[in-house]
């Protein structure tokens, strides 16, 4: 519930924003010492009218390194990027813009290799993932959906009971998808295996409750997902794709109180959909599935990487994962095509159209497990079918049409110097990065991401791919675009808002009125946004998308109204599920790049 104080502050903010001479946008967490350090100016006066000054903690003044005049489609007629790359000394700095007859425009920013590690930023996504757990929820101290579920669209097996309790809710609704959950599992396992182990804490046990158990919390969370995925694969050749459907949206309370009736009584068992290679849906709306590989190959890759990592932690668990990975890969190769999620009463679903990327990654998982060269050859074949993820450089795409948004199979082939194809796949990584960077080169935020639904997930994918490519090759060509995309998530955007829900105690403006029952309700006497800390919200969308979605609206005055553009909007408003709803898979996908940033603090 929005407080009177919050509403008053919002009104003051709007009045100030409308009359201020200009605005500066800096990364609200901070910059590493060797970062590209850019601060964005938006205003109605040319940047050349101002004297631009950098002030350190001792009051010493200096000029910025350079200023690049850019544009941004908004109410402000001028924009620029102000670079302060030469600042290498850790500390707090102030950037000031002064002009005769105007109030000084200023912002502060932090510099230091520990700016991410000091706030445990890389651990924040795990807080959100624990809050998203289905079954026993350690954050809420309650359980939900413990009777899931019953099979649908399964022929003679319709109505039969299966135990699929566990996993995570997909977003602020309580549906569960294999597609996004398997990607979340893989992203967390990948983050752990590609960053220093020292950056990952062990403060929680396997149930998500406070208390060390000798296993890094990121692996506890990944295992929670793996164990649920095993339930979604109850026997060889049996793969489930989804729990519940959009009838879920009839309920807007806390998960333990869910009273939706799927034909089994209010709050009863929920439907479990199989992976299907043909279009399906229960109440008239159908998806466009063409095969099962996109989903089943995700089983194979996540099980495969899980087997590698848990081999020394729990050998029996790892052996089971490896066997299931091999079975899933064989099944997926025999059932090529895209397996989409199921709509029901409305026409919305995850419109995943690609599948070769999933088989590419799964083939590399089998190569690492067996050392058999045939899997490399198969991965190369699949990788050449889609050398660049199609959203990269595009103006638009359908919802989750090209998923996962990051193809880590390309990286797995590029990082193996013993493979003759490594350079080819490194070039593929570069090509995708170049397309996005070129699309955003002229705007003040260097943002070349298409503003489709869940644009922040695409931004996260771009940051990760650019960081992996740079580390792999040493090529710094796209460092500015990489850092700009990262900074966008931490407040260098038109709205001056981080796109990650931050906890109290971090001095930053972050989402507080998210589309979530936890944000809408005080839980256990705590403001709901605290329980959402670490969640990545959907992010800005094209105005045309915002205007076309069913039920999306604003319930409060738009405190960001002066910063909206004609073509792109973002709202920190509960009723805008298109821009301000945290998502589980987008949040998990931040773990690698946040872990890499935190690792800088180990120096």
mmCIF file of C-alpha atoms in Angstrom, residues 360 363-368 371-381 384 408-427 472:
data_model
loop_
_atom_site.group_PDB
_atom_site.id
_atom_site.type_symbol
_atom_site.label_atom_id
_atom_site.label_comp_id
_atom_site.label_asym_id
_atom_site.label_seq_id
_atom_site.Cartn_x
_atom_site.Cartn_y
_atom_site.Cartn_z
ATOM 1 C CA UNK A 360 23.980 -26.721 -28.709
ATOM 2 C CA UNK A 363 25.616 -31.170 -26.519
ATOM 3 C CA UNK A 364 28.478 -29.316 -24.861
ATOM 4 C CA UNK A 365 27.291 -30.559 -21.472
ATOM 5 C CA UNK A 366 27.503 -34.122 -22.782
ATOM 6 C CA UNK A 367 30.965 -33.410 -24.225
ATOM 7 C CA UNK A 368 32.232 -32.236 -20.852
ATOM 8 C CA UNK A 371 34.916 -36.337 -23.590
ATOM 9 C CA UNK A 372 33.341 -37.796 -26.739
ATOM 10 C CA UNK A 373 34.162 -35.617 -29.746
ATOM 11 C CA UNK A 374 30.889 -36.434 -31.493
ATOM 12 C CA UNK A 375 29.105 -34.143 -29.080
ATOM 13 C CA UNK A 376 31.301 -31.227 -30.146
ATOM 14 C CA UNK A 377 30.460 -31.926 -33.775
ATOM 15 C CA UNK A 378 26.765 -31.962 -32.928
ATOM 16 C CA UNK A 379 27.080 -28.742 -30.900
ATOM 17 C CA UNK A 380 28.818 -27.042 -33.832
ATOM 18 C CA UNK A 381 26.026 -28.124 -36.162
ATOM 19 C CA UNK A 384 25.682 -22.832 -36.926
ATOM 20 C CA UNK A 408 25.902 -19.915 -23.518
ATOM 21 C CA UNK A 409 26.477 -22.770 -25.975
ATOM 22 C CA UNK A 410 28.309 -20.298 -28.198
ATOM 23 C CA UNK A 411 30.553 -19.393 -25.251
ATOM 24 C CA UNK A 412 31.252 -23.042 -24.402
ATOM 25 C CA UNK A 413 32.512 -23.631 -27.951
ATOM 26 C CA UNK A 414 34.440 -20.348 -28.023
ATOM 27 C CA UNK A 415 36.278 -20.916 -24.741
ATOM 28 C CA UNK A 416 37.853 -24.268 -25.661
ATOM 29 C CA UNK A 417 41.229 -23.502 -27.346
ATOM 30 C CA UNK A 418 41.665 -27.172 -28.280
ATOM 31 C CA UNK A 419 38.705 -26.860 -30.622
ATOM 32 C CA UNK A 420 39.401 -25.585 -34.124
ATOM 33 C CA UNK A 421 36.031 -23.849 -34.128
ATOM 34 C CA UNK A 422 36.776 -21.706 -31.055
ATOM 35 C CA UNK A 423 37.572 -18.582 -33.086
ATOM 36 C CA UNK A 424 34.440 -19.005 -35.177
ATOM 37 C CA UNK A 425 32.228 -19.026 -32.121
ATOM 38 C CA UNK A 426 34.094 -16.151 -30.489
ATOM 39 C CA UNK A 427 33.279 -14.180 -33.659
ATOM 40 C CA UNK A 472 37.825 -14.507 -23.316
#
